[in-house]
C-alpha cells in the first residue's frame, strides 16, 4: 500500500513537470456552451410519505364523485325537517328539539333544555344526526345519539336501535300540571290552551308509554317489538317516486297520500295501503267519540284547544290521551292496539 502512494506521488510530480515544460503562449477566449446532453434514466421510487391526517383520500370518501352527500341532501330538502319552518323556536327550552345546535348541546349535557338560546338557529340537518367532521373519515356517518332514551313523561327507558335518535325529539314534553296517575283522584287546574303532550308523541305511542293508562287491557301491537330500528325502518326505507317518500325525506307517505311500502313488505307483502286506511278509520272514529265527550265537559274546544279551568284528574287524563293519539298523527298505525284501548278506556272513564 505504501508503495502505491509513493507511485501516485511520483506521477503527480511528473505531470507537474510536463505542465511547466509545455507552457506556451496565452490561453484563448472561452468558447460558447455546448448543447444540453440527453435526459438521464429515471431515478428509483422515493419512500412512501407518512399517512395524511384529514387528507384528500378521506375527504373524497364523502365529497367524491359518488354524489352521496348530494343525493341525501336532495331527499332531505323534501323533508319537514328542512321545510317545516319551526326552527325559529330557538329559546333554550325549545331549541333542544327545534334547532340543530340546541340538540347537540342537550345531547352532550344530558339536560332537557339547551344551555342557552340559540343564535342563528338551524333546522335538523346532516350535522344534527351525523358526527360530520369529527374524524374526517367515513366513521363520521355514525349517529350523534344512539343510546336508549329515558322518556321525559313516565320515565320509561326505551331502546329501538337507530330509532333512538328520533325518539330524543319525537316524545312529549313534561306537561303542567303533571300527567295524573289513574286511581289517584284530585282536582287539577289547567292554565294553558295548549295543555297536552307537546306535538311529537310518536316515540311514546310507538313504545306504549307515557299516557294516562286508565282501565285495563293494555297491549302493544306487534310493531313495538318486531320492527327493528322502529322509525328508521318505516320512515327511511328505500325511496319511491324519486324523492316523494322514504330515505332522507323521512316521509312514510307521499304528498298524494300513498304509503311507501318499501319498509313494510317484509311483513306485509301486499295490501298495506288498505290496512292503513282501515286502522286509521277505526282510530279516527274513537277520537271523534272522545272529542264529543271532552267538548261536552267543556275541557276542549271543537278546534282541539284545551280550555283553562279546574277539572277532575280523570277528565285531564282523558284530554291528555286524546291529544296523545291525535298529535301522534299516525292515527294508530304506530301502535294500534294500545291506541284503541287508550281511547275506548278514556271514553268509558268519562262516563263513570
Ligand atoms: C363522513 C363524510 C365526510 C367526510 C369524510 C368529510 N366531509 Fe366535509 N361534509 C360532509 C357533509 C355531510 C357536509 C355537509 C353538506 C351539506 O350540508 O350540504 C360537509 C360539508 C363540508 C364543507 C362545506 C362547509 C361546511 O362545513 O358545511 C366543506 C368545506 C367540507 N365539508 C370539507 C371537507 C374536507 C376538507 C374534508 C377532509 C378533510 C371533509 N370535508 C371530509 C361530510 C364529510
Ligand atoms: C333534533 C330533534 C329531531 C330529531 C333527532 C328528529 N326529528 Fe323529526 N322532527 C323534529 C321537529 C322539530 C319536527 C317539526 C319540524 C318543523 O315543523 O319545523 C320534525 C318533523 C318530522 C316529521 C314530519 C312531521 C309532520 O308534521 O309532517 C317526520 C316524519 C319526522 N320528523 C321523522 C323523524 C325521524 C324518522 C327521525 C329519526 C331518523 C327524526 N324525525 C329525528 C325534530 C327531530
Ligand atoms: C321534546 C322535543 C321538543 C321540545 C322541547 C319542543 N318541541 Fe315543538 N315540536 C317537537 C316536534 C317533534 C314537533 C313536530 C311534531 C309533528 O309534526 O308531528 C314539534 C312541533 C312544534 C310546533 C308545530 C305544531 C303544529 O301543530 O304544527 C310548534 C309551534 C312548536 N313545536 C313549538 C314549540 C315551542 C314554542 C317549544 C318550547 C316552549 C317547543 N316546541 C319545544 C318537539 C319539541
Ligand atoms: C334526522 C336525522 C338525520 C338527518 C337530518 C340526516 N340523516 Fe343521514 N341518516 C340518518 C339515519 C338514522 C341513517 C341510518 C339509516 C338506516 O339505517 O337505514 C342515516 C344514513 C345516512 C347515510 C348512509 C350512511 C352509511 O353508513 O352508509 C348517509 C350517506 C347519510 N345519512 C347522509 C346524510 C346527509 C348528507 C345528510 C344531510 C343532508 C343527512 N344524512 C341528514 C339520519 C339523519
Ligand atoms: C310500522 C311502520 C312505522 C314505524 C315503526 C313508525 N312509523 Fe311513523 N308513521 C307510519 C305511518 C304509516 C304513518 C301515517 C302516515 C299517514 O297516514 O300520513 C306515520 C306517521 C308519522 C308521523 C306523522 C307525519 C307523517 O309522516 O304522516 C310522524 C311525525 C312519525 N310517523 C314519526 C315516527 C317516529 C318518530 C317513529 C319512531 C318512534 C315512527 N314514526 C315509527 C309508520 C311508521
Ligand atoms: C317487522 C314486521 C312488520 C313491519 C316491518 C311492518 N309491520 Fe305492520 N304489522 C305487523 C304485524 C305482525 C301486524 C299484526 C299484529 C299486530 O298488529 O299486533 C301488523 C299490523 C299492522 C296494521 C294493523 C294494525 C291494527 O291492529 O289495526 C297496520 C295498519 C300496519 N301493520 C301497517 C304497517 C305499515 C304501513 C308498515 C310499513 C310502513 C308496517 N306495518 C311495517 C308487522 C310489521
Coordinates of C-alpha atoms and ligand atoms in Angstrom, one line a residue:
X1 CA 0.0 0.0 0.0
X2 CA 2.8 2.4 1.0
X3 CA 4.4 1.7 -2.4
X4 CA 1.1 2.6 -4.1
X5 CA 1.1 6.1 -2.5
X6 CA 4.7 6.6 -3.4
X7 CA 3.8 5.8 -7.1
X8 CA 0.9 8.3 -7.1
X9 CA 3.2 11.0 -5.7
X10 CA 5.8 10.3 -8.4
X11 CA 3.1 10.6 -11.2
X12 CA 1.9 13.9 -9.8
X13 CA 5.5 15.3 -9.8
X14 CA 5.9 14.1 -13.4
X15 CA 2.6 15.7 -14.6
X16 CA 3.6 19.0 -12.9
X17 CA 6.9 19.0 -14.8
X18 CA 5.2 18.2 -18.1
X19 CA 2.7 21.1 -17.4
X20 CA 5.5 23.6 -16.8
X21 CA 7.5 22.4 -19.8
X22 CA 4.5 22.5 -22.2
X23 CA 3.5 26.1 -21.1
X24 CA 3.5 28.2 -24.4
X25 CA 1.6 31.5 -25.2
X26 CA -1.7 33.0 -23.7
X27 CA -4.9 31.0 -23.1
X28 CA -7.6 31.8 -25.7
X29 CA -11.2 33.1 -25.0
X30 CA -13.8 30.7 -23.5
X31 CA -15.9 29.1 -26.3
X32 CA -19.9 29.0 -26.4
X33 CA -21.7 26.5 -24.1
X34 CA -22.2 23.1 -25.8
X35 CA -25.8 21.6 -26.4
X36 CA -27.7 20.0 -23.4
X37 CA -27.0 16.3 -23.0
X38 CA -29.8 13.6 -23.3
X39 CA -32.2 13.1 -20.4
X40 CA -30.8 10.7 -17.8
X41 CA -32.6 7.4 -16.8
X42 CA -35.5 7.7 -14.2
X43 CA -34.3 7.6 -10.6
X44 CA -35.6 4.9 -8.1
X45 CA -39.0 5.4 -6.4
X46 CA -38.9 7.6 -3.2
X47 CA -40.0 6.2 0.2
X48 CA -43.8 6.4 0.9
X49 CA -44.9 9.6 2.7
X50 CA -46.5 9.4 6.2
X51 CA -50.3 8.9 6.3
X52 CA -52.0 12.2 5.9
X53 CA -54.3 13.4 8.6
X54 CA -57.6 14.8 7.4
X55 CA -56.1 14.2 4.0
X56 CA -57.5 14.2 0.5
X57 CA -58.4 10.5 0.4
X58 CA -60.7 10.6 3.4
X59 CA -62.4 13.8 2.2
X60 CA -63.2 12.2 -1.1
X61 CA -64.8 9.2 0.7
X62 CA -67.8 11.6 1.2
X63 CA -67.0 14.5 -1.1
X64 CA -66.1 12.4 -4.1
X65 CA -67.8 11.7 -7.4
X66 CA -70.1 9.2 -5.7
X67 CA -72.5 12.1 -5.1
X68 CA -73.5 10.6 -1.7
X69 CA -74.0 13.9 0.0
X70 CA -75.8 15.5 -2.9
X71 CA -78.3 12.6 -3.1
X72 CA -79.1 12.6 0.6
X73 CA -79.3 16.4 0.6
X74 CA -81.7 16.2 -2.4
X75 CA -84.0 14.0 -0.3
X76 CA -83.6 15.9 2.9
X77 CA -84.7 19.1 1.0
X78 CA -88.1 17.5 0.7
X79 CA -88.4 16.7 4.4
X80 CA -90.4 18.6 7.0
X81 CA -87.1 18.8 9.0
X82 CA -85.9 21.2 6.2
X83 CA -89.3 22.7 5.1
X84 CA -91.2 22.8 8.4
X85 CA -90.0 26.3 9.5
X86 CA -90.3 25.8 13.2
X87 CA -86.5 26.1 13.8
X88 CA -87.1 29.7 14.8
X89 CA -88.3 28.2 18.2
X90 CA -84.8 29.0 19.5
X91 CA -85.4 29.7 23.2
X92 CA -83.3 27.3 25.2
X93 CA -86.2 25.1 26.3
X94 CA -87.5 24.7 22.7
X95 CA -84.1 24.7 20.9
X96 CA -83.2 21.2 22.2
X97 CA -85.6 19.7 19.6
X98 CA -86.2 22.6 17.2
X99 CA -82.6 23.6 16.4
X100 CA -79.6 21.6 15.3
X101 CA -77.2 23.4 17.6
X102 CA -79.6 23.1 20.6
X103 CA -80.0 19.4 20.1
X104 CA -76.2 18.7 20.1
X105 CA -75.8 20.9 23.2
X106 CA -78.5 19.0 25.1
X107 CA -77.3 15.5 24.0
X108 CA -73.8 16.4 25.3
X109 CA -75.2 17.8 28.6
X110 CA -77.9 15.2 29.2
X111 CA -80.3 18.0 30.2
X112 CA -83.8 18.6 28.8
X113 CA -83.0 22.1 27.5
X114 CA -80.2 23.7 25.6
X115 CA -77.8 25.6 27.9
X116 CA -78.8 28.9 26.2
X117 CA -81.0 30.5 23.5
X118 CA -79.5 29.6 20.1
X119 CA -78.4 32.4 17.8
X120 CA -78.5 31.8 14.1
X121 CA -80.7 28.7 14.6
X122 CA -80.6 25.8 12.0
X123 CA -83.2 23.1 11.4
X124 CA -82.3 19.4 11.7
X125 CA -79.5 18.8 9.2
X126 CA -76.6 16.5 8.4
X127 CA -74.7 17.7 11.5
X128 CA -77.6 17.2 13.8
X129 CA -77.8 13.5 13.2
X130 CA -74.3 12.5 12.0
X131 CA -70.9 13.1 13.5
X132 CA -69.8 15.2 10.5
X133 CA -66.2 16.4 10.5
X134 CA -65.2 14.8 13.8
X135 CA -62.6 12.4 12.4
X136 CA -63.0 13.4 8.7
X137 CA -63.4 9.7 7.8
X138 CA -66.4 7.6 6.8
X139 CA -66.8 6.8 10.6
X140 CA -68.4 10.3 10.8
X141 CA -71.6 8.9 9.3
X142 CA -72.2 7.4 12.8
X143 CA -75.3 8.9 14.5
X144 CA -75.0 11.6 17.1
X145 CA -77.4 9.9 19.6
X146 CA -77.7 6.2 19.7
X147 CA -78.2 5.4 23.4
X148 CA -81.6 4.1 24.7
X149 CA -83.9 7.0 25.6
X150 CA -85.5 7.6 29.0
X151 CA -88.8 9.2 28.2
X152 CA -89.5 12.6 29.8
X153 CA -93.1 11.6 30.6
X154 CA -93.4 8.3 32.5
X155 CA -89.6 7.8 32.9
X156 CA -89.5 4.5 31.0
X157 CA -86.3 3.7 29.1
X158 CA -86.9 2.6 25.5
X159 CA -84.3 1.1 23.2
X160 CA -85.3 1.0 19.5
X161 CA -81.8 0.8 17.9
X162 CA -81.2 3.5 15.3
X163 CA -84.7 4.9 16.1
X164 CA -83.4 6.1 19.5
X165 CA -82.0 9.1 17.6
X166 CA -85.6 10.1 16.6
X167 CA -87.1 9.4 20.0
X168 CA -85.0 12.1 21.7
X169 CA -87.1 14.7 19.9
X170 CA -90.3 12.8 19.0
X171 CA -91.5 12.4 22.5
X172 CA -93.9 14.5 24.7
X173 CA -92.6 17.4 26.9
X174 CA -93.4 17.3 30.6
X175 CA -96.9 18.8 30.9
X176 CA -98.0 21.2 33.6
X177 CA -100.0 20.1 35.6
X178 CA -98.1 16.8 35.5
X179 CA -99.8 13.8 34.0
X180 CA -102.1 12.4 36.7
X181 CA -101.9 8.8 37.9
X182 CA -105.0 6.6 37.4
X183 CA -106.7 5.8 40.7
X184 CA -105.3 8.9 42.4
X185 CA -108.3 11.3 42.2
X186 CA -107.7 15.0 42.6
X187 CA -108.8 18.3 41.2
X188 CA -106.3 19.8 38.7
X189 CA -106.1 23.3 37.2
X190 CA -105.2 23.8 33.5
X191 CA -103.9 27.2 32.7
X192 CA -102.7 26.8 29.1
X193 CA -104.8 26.4 25.9
X194 CA -102.0 24.2 24.7
X195 CA -102.2 21.7 27.7
X196 CA -101.2 18.2 26.4
X197 CA -98.2 16.2 25.3
X198 CA -96.2 18.6 23.1
X199 CA -96.6 17.8 19.5
X200 CA -94.3 14.9 18.8
X201 CA -95.8 12.0 20.8
X202 CA -94.8 9.4 18.2
X203 CA -92.0 7.7 20.2
X204 CA -94.2 7.4 23.3
X205 CA -97.1 5.8 21.5
X206 CA -94.8 3.5 19.5
X207 CA -93.5 2.2 22.8
X208 CA -96.9 2.3 24.6
X209 CA -95.6 4.5 27.3
X210 CA -96.3 7.9 29.0
X211 CA -100.1 8.0 28.6
X212 CA -102.9 8.1 31.3
X213 CA -103.4 4.3 31.4
X214 CA -107.0 4.3 32.9
X215 CA -108.7 0.9 33.0
X216 CA -107.3 -2.4 31.9
X217 CA -106.5 -4.5 28.8
X218 CA -103.4 -2.6 27.5
X219 CA -101.3 -4.5 24.9
X220 CA -98.8 -3.3 22.3
X221 CA -99.2 -4.1 18.7
X222 CA -96.5 -6.3 17.0
X223 CA -94.8 -3.2 15.6
X224 CA -93.4 -2.2 19.1
X225 CA -91.3 -5.3 19.4
X226 CA -91.0 -6.7 15.8
X227 CA -89.9 -3.6 13.8
X228 CA -86.2 -3.3 14.5
X229 CA -84.9 0.3 14.4
X230 CA -88.6 1.4 14.6
X231 CA -88.9 4.9 12.9
X232 CA -85.9 4.4 10.6
X233 CA -87.3 1.1 9.2
X234 CA -90.7 2.6 8.1
X235 CA -89.8 6.3 7.5
X236 CA -86.3 5.9 5.9
X237 CA -87.0 2.8 3.7
X238 CA -85.9 2.9 0.1
X239 CA -87.4 6.0 -1.7
X240 CA -90.4 5.8 -4.0
X241 CA -91.1 8.1 -7.0
X242 CA -87.7 9.7 -6.8
X243 CA -88.0 11.5 -3.5
X244 CA -91.7 11.6 -2.7
X245 CA -91.2 9.5 0.4
X246 CA -88.6 7.3 2.0
X247 CA -84.8 7.8 2.6
X248 CA -83.9 11.2 3.9
X249 CA -87.3 12.7 3.2
X250 CA -88.3 10.9 6.5
X251 CA -91.8 10.6 5.0
X252 CA -93.6 7.3 5.0
X253 CA -96.5 8.7 2.9
X254 CA -96.3 10.8 -0.3
X255 CA -97.9 14.1 -0.6
X256 CA -100.6 12.3 -2.7
X257 CA -101.4 10.0 0.2
X258 CA -99.6 6.9 -1.0
X259 CA -97.9 4.8 1.7
X260 CA -94.3 3.9 0.8
X261 CA -94.5 0.1 1.0
X262 CA -90.7 -0.5 0.9
X263 CA -90.4 -0.6 4.7
X264 CA -93.4 -2.8 5.2
X265 CA -93.1 -5.5 2.5
X266 CA -91.0 -7.9 4.6
X267 CA -94.0 -8.3 6.9
X268 CA -96.9 -7.1 4.7
X269 CA -96.2 -8.4 1.2
X270 CA -99.4 -6.8 -0.1
X271 CA -102.3 -4.6 0.8
X272 CA -100.6 -2.3 3.2
X273 CA -102.4 0.8 1.9
X274 CA -105.9 -0.7 2.7
X275 CA -104.6 -2.0 6.1
X276 CA -103.5 1.5 7.0
X277 CA -106.8 3.1 5.8
X278 CA -108.9 0.5 7.9
X279 CA -106.8 1.1 11.0
X280 CA -106.9 4.9 10.7
X281 CA -110.7 4.9 10.1
X282 CA -111.2 2.9 13.3
X283 CA -109.0 5.1 15.4
X284 CA -110.5 8.3 13.9
X285 CA -114.0 7.1 15.0
X286 CA -112.7 6.6 18.5
X287 CA -111.0 10.0 18.5
X288 CA -114.3 11.6 17.3
X289 CA -116.3 10.0 20.1
X290 CA -113.8 11.1 22.8
X291 CA -113.7 14.6 21.3
X292 CA -117.5 14.9 21.6
X293 CA -117.3 14.0 25.3
X294 CA -114.4 16.3 26.1
X295 CA -116.3 19.2 24.4
X296 CA -119.4 18.4 26.4
X297 CA -117.4 18.7 29.6
X298 CA -116.0 22.0 28.3
X299 CA -112.4 21.0 28.7
X300 CA -111.7 21.1 24.9
X301 CA -112.9 23.4 22.1
X302 CA -114.1 22.0 18.8
X303 CA -110.8 23.2 17.3
X304 CA -109.0 20.9 19.8
X305 CA -107.7 23.6 22.2
X306 CA -107.6 23.0 25.9
X307 CA -109.9 25.2 28.0
X308 CA -108.3 26.7 31.1
X309 CA -110.2 25.7 34.3
X310 CA -110.3 23.2 37.2
X311 CA -111.2 19.6 36.3
X312 CA -111.1 16.1 37.8
X313 CA -107.9 14.1 37.2
X314 CA -109.8 11.7 35.0
X315 CA -111.0 14.5 32.8
X316 CA -107.5 15.9 32.5
X317 CA -106.1 12.4 31.8
X318 CA -108.7 11.8 29.1
X319 CA -107.9 15.1 27.4
X320 CA -104.2 14.2 27.5
X321 CA -104.9 10.8 25.9
X322 CA -106.9 12.4 23.2
X323 CA -104.1 14.7 22.3
X324 CA -101.5 12.0 22.7
X325 CA -103.2 9.9 19.9
X326 CA -104.2 12.9 17.8
X327 CA -100.8 14.6 17.8
X328 CA -99.0 11.3 17.1
X329 CA -100.6 11.8 13.6
X330 CA -100.3 8.2 12.5
X331 CA -103.9 7.7 13.6
X332 CA -103.0 4.5 15.3
X333 CA -100.6 2.9 12.9
X334 CA -97.6 3.2 15.2
X335 CA -99.3 1.0 17.9
X336 CA -102.9 0.4 17.0
X337 CA -103.8 -2.0 19.9
X338 CA -102.6 0.4 22.5
X339 CA -104.2 3.5 20.9
X340 CA -107.6 1.8 20.6
X341 CA -107.6 0.6 24.3
X342 CA -106.4 4.0 25.5
X343 CA -109.2 5.8 23.6
X344 CA -112.0 3.5 24.5
X345 CA -111.0 3.3 28.2
X346 CA -110.9 7.1 28.3
X347 CA -114.4 7.3 26.9
X348 CA -115.6 4.7 29.4
X349 CA -113.9 6.5 32.3
X350 CA -115.6 9.8 31.4
X351 CA -119.0 8.0 31.5
X352 CA -118.4 6.7 35.1
Ligands
LIG1 C1 -68.4 11.4 6.6 C2 -68.3 12.1 5.4 C3 -67.5 13.4 5.3 C4 -66.1 13.4 5.3 C5 -65.1 12.3 5.5 C6 -65.7 14.8 5.0 N1 -66.9 15.6 4.9 FE1 -67.0 17.6 4.5 N2 -69.0 17.5 4.7 C7 -69.8 16.4 4.9 C8 -71.2 16.7 5.0 C9 -72.3 15.8 5.2 C10 -71.2 18.1 4.8 C11 -72.5 19.0 4.8 C12 -73.0 19.0 3.5 C13 -74.2 20.0 3.4 O1 -74.7 20.5 4.4 O2 -74.6 20.2 2.2 C14 -69.9 18.6 4.6 C15 -69.5 19.9 4.3 C16 -68.2 20.3 4.0 C17 -67.9 21.7 3.6 C18 -68.9 22.8 3.5 C19 -68.8 23.7 4.7 C20 -69.3 23.1 5.9 O3 -68.5 22.9 6.8 O4 -70.5 22.7 6.0 C21 -66.6 21.7 3.4 C22 -65.7 22.9 3.0 C23 -66.0 20.4 3.7 N3 -67.1 19.5 4.0 C24 -64.7 20.0 3.6 C25 -64.2 18.7 3.9 C26 -62.8 18.4 3.9 C27 -61.7 19.3 3.6 C28 -62.8 17.1 4.3 C29 -61.5 16.3 4.6 C30 -60.5 16.9 5.4 C31 -64.1 16.6 4.6 N4 -65.0 17.6 4.3 C32 -64.4 15.3 4.9 C33 -69.3 15.1 5.0 C34 -68.0 14.7 5.1
LIG2 C1 -83.4 17.3 16.8 C2 -84.7 16.8 17.0 C3 -85.3 15.8 16.0 C4 -84.7 14.6 15.6 C5 -83.4 14.0 16.1 C6 -85.6 14.0 14.7 N1 -86.7 14.9 14.5 FE1 -88.2 14.6 13.2 N2 -88.9 16.4 13.6 C7 -88.4 17.3 14.6 C8 -89.2 18.5 14.6 C9 -88.9 19.7 15.5 C10 -90.1 18.4 13.5 C11 -91.1 19.5 13.0 C12 -90.2 20.4 12.2 C13 -90.9 21.7 11.8 O1 -92.1 21.7 11.7 O2 -90.2 22.7 11.6 C14 -89.9 17.1 12.9 C15 -90.6 16.6 11.9 C16 -90.6 15.3 11.5 C17 -91.6 14.7 10.5 C18 -92.7 15.4 9.8 C19 -93.9 15.6 10.7 C20 -95.0 16.2 10.0 O3 -95.8 17.0 10.7 O4 -95.3 16.0 8.8 C21 -91.2 13.3 10.4 C22 -92.0 12.3 9.6 C23 -90.1 13.1 11.3 N3 -89.7 14.3 11.9 C24 -89.5 11.9 11.4 C25 -88.2 11.7 12.1 C26 -87.4 10.5 12.1 C27 -87.8 9.3 11.4 C28 -86.3 10.8 12.8 C29 -85.1 9.9 13.1 C30 -84.5 9.4 11.9 C31 -86.4 12.2 13.3 N4 -87.6 12.7 12.8 C32 -85.5 12.8 14.1 C33 -87.4 17.0 15.4 C34 -86.5 16.0 15.3
LIG3 C1 -89.0 17.1 23.1 C2 -88.7 17.9 21.9 C3 -89.5 19.2 21.7 C4 -89.4 20.3 22.5 C5 -88.5 20.5 23.8 C6 -90.2 21.3 21.9 N1 -90.8 20.8 20.7 FE1 -92.1 21.8 19.5 N2 -92.2 20.1 18.3 C7 -91.5 18.9 18.5 C8 -91.8 18.0 17.4 C9 -91.1 16.6 17.3 C10 -92.7 18.7 16.6 C11 -93.3 18.1 15.3 C12 -94.4 17.2 15.6 C13 -95.1 16.7 14.4 O1 -95.2 17.4 13.4 O2 -95.6 15.5 14.5 C14 -93.0 20.0 17.2 C15 -93.9 20.9 16.7 C16 -94.0 22.2 17.1 C17 -94.8 23.2 16.5 C18 -95.7 23.0 15.3 C19 -97.1 22.4 15.8 C20 -98.0 22.2 14.7 O3 -99.2 21.8 15.1 O4 -97.7 22.2 13.6 C21 -94.7 24.3 17.3 C22 -95.4 25.7 17.1 C23 -93.8 24.0 18.4 N3 -93.4 22.7 18.2 C24 -93.4 24.9 19.3 C25 -92.5 24.6 20.4 C26 -92.2 25.6 21.4 C27 -92.7 27.0 21.5 C28 -91.4 24.9 22.3 C29 -90.7 25.5 23.5 C30 -91.6 26.0 24.5 C31 -91.2 23.6 21.8 N4 -91.9 23.4 20.6 C32 -90.4 22.6 22.4 C33 -90.6 18.7 19.5 C34 -90.3 19.5 20.6
LIG4 C1 -83.0 13.5 11.4 C2 -81.7 12.7 11.4 C3 -80.9 12.7 10.1 C4 -80.6 13.8 9.3 C5 -81.1 15.2 9.4 C6 -79.7 13.3 8.3 N1 -79.5 11.9 8.4 FE1 -78.4 10.7 7.3 N2 -79.0 9.1 8.3 C7 -79.9 9.1 9.4 C8 -80.1 7.8 9.9 C9 -81.0 7.4 11.0 C10 -79.4 6.9 9.0 C11 -79.4 5.4 9.0 C12 -80.4 4.9 8.0 C13 -80.6 3.4 8.0 O1 -80.1 2.7 8.9 O2 -81.3 2.9 7.1 C14 -78.7 7.8 8.0 C15 -77.9 7.3 7.0 C16 -77.2 8.2 6.2 C17 -76.2 7.7 5.2 C18 -75.7 6.3 5.0 C19 -74.6 6.1 6.0 C20 -73.9 4.8 5.9 O3 -73.4 4.4 7.0 O4 -73.9 4.1 4.9 C21 -75.7 8.8 4.6 C22 -74.6 8.8 3.5 C23 -76.3 9.9 5.1 N3 -77.2 9.5 6.1 C24 -76.1 11.2 4.7 C25 -76.8 12.3 5.2 C26 -76.6 13.7 4.7 C27 -75.6 14.1 3.6 C28 -77.4 14.5 5.4 C29 -77.7 16.0 5.3 C30 -78.3 16.4 4.0 C31 -78.1 13.6 6.4 N4 -77.7 12.4 6.2 C32 -79.1 14.1 7.3 C33 -80.4 10.3 10.0 C34 -80.3 11.5 9.5
LIG5 C1 -94.6 0.3 11.2 C2 -94.1 1.5 10.5 C3 -93.8 2.7 11.3 C4 -93.0 2.9 12.3 C5 -92.1 1.8 13.0 C6 -93.0 4.3 12.7 N1 -93.9 5.0 11.8 FE1 -94.3 6.9 11.9 N2 -95.9 6.6 10.6 C7 -96.1 5.4 10.0 C8 -97.3 5.6 9.2 C9 -97.9 4.6 8.2 C10 -97.8 6.9 9.4 C11 -99.1 7.6 8.8 C12 -98.8 8.2 7.5 C13 -100.0 9.0 7.1 O1 -101.1 8.4 7.0 O2 -99.9 10.2 7.0 C14 -96.8 7.5 10.3 C15 -96.9 8.9 10.7 C16 -95.9 9.5 11.4 C17 -95.8 11.0 11.6 C18 -96.8 12.0 11.1 C19 -96.3 12.6 9.9 C20 -96.4 11.7 8.7 O3 -95.4 11.4 8.1 O4 -97.5 11.3 8.4 C21 -94.6 11.2 12.3 C22 -94.0 12.5 12.7 C23 -94.0 9.9 12.5 N3 -94.8 8.9 12.0 C24 -92.8 9.7 13.2 C25 -92.4 8.4 13.7 C26 -91.3 8.2 14.6 C27 -90.6 9.3 15.4 C28 -91.2 6.9 14.8 C29 -90.4 6.2 15.8 C30 -90.7 6.3 17.2 C31 -92.2 6.3 13.9 N4 -92.8 7.2 13.2 C32 -92.3 4.9 13.7 C33 -95.4 4.3 10.0 C34 -94.4 4.0 11.0
LIG6 C1 -91.3 -6.5 11.3 C2 -92.7 -6.7 10.7 C3 -93.5 -5.5 10.4 C4 -93.2 -4.4 9.6 C5 -91.8 -4.1 9.1 C6 -94.4 -3.7 9.5 N1 -95.4 -4.3 10.1 FE1 -97.4 -3.7 10.2 N2 -97.9 -5.3 11.4 C7 -97.0 -6.3 11.7 C8 -97.8 -7.4 12.3 C9 -97.2 -8.7 12.8 C10 -99.1 -6.9 12.4 C11 -100.3 -7.6 13.0 C12 -100.3 -7.9 14.5 C13 -100.4 -6.7 15.4 O1 -100.7 -5.6 15.0 O2 -100.1 -6.8 16.6 C14 -99.1 -5.6 11.8 C15 -100.2 -4.8 11.7 C16 -100.3 -3.6 11.0 C17 -101.5 -2.8 10.9 C18 -102.9 -3.1 11.5 C19 -102.9 -2.7 13.0 C20 -104.2 -2.9 13.6 O3 -104.2 -3.6 14.6 O4 -105.2 -2.2 13.2 C21 -101.2 -1.8 10.1 C22 -102.1 -0.7 9.6 C23 -99.8 -1.9 9.7 N3 -99.3 -3.0 10.3 C24 -99.1 -1.0 8.9 C25 -97.7 -1.1 8.6 C26 -97.1 -0.2 7.7 C27 -97.7 0.9 7.0 C28 -95.8 -0.7 7.6 C29 -94.6 -0.1 6.8 C30 -94.5 1.4 6.8 C31 -95.6 -1.8 8.5 N4 -96.9 -2.1 9.1 C32 -94.5 -2.5 8.8 C33 -95.7 -6.4 11.4 C34 -94.9 -5.5 10.7

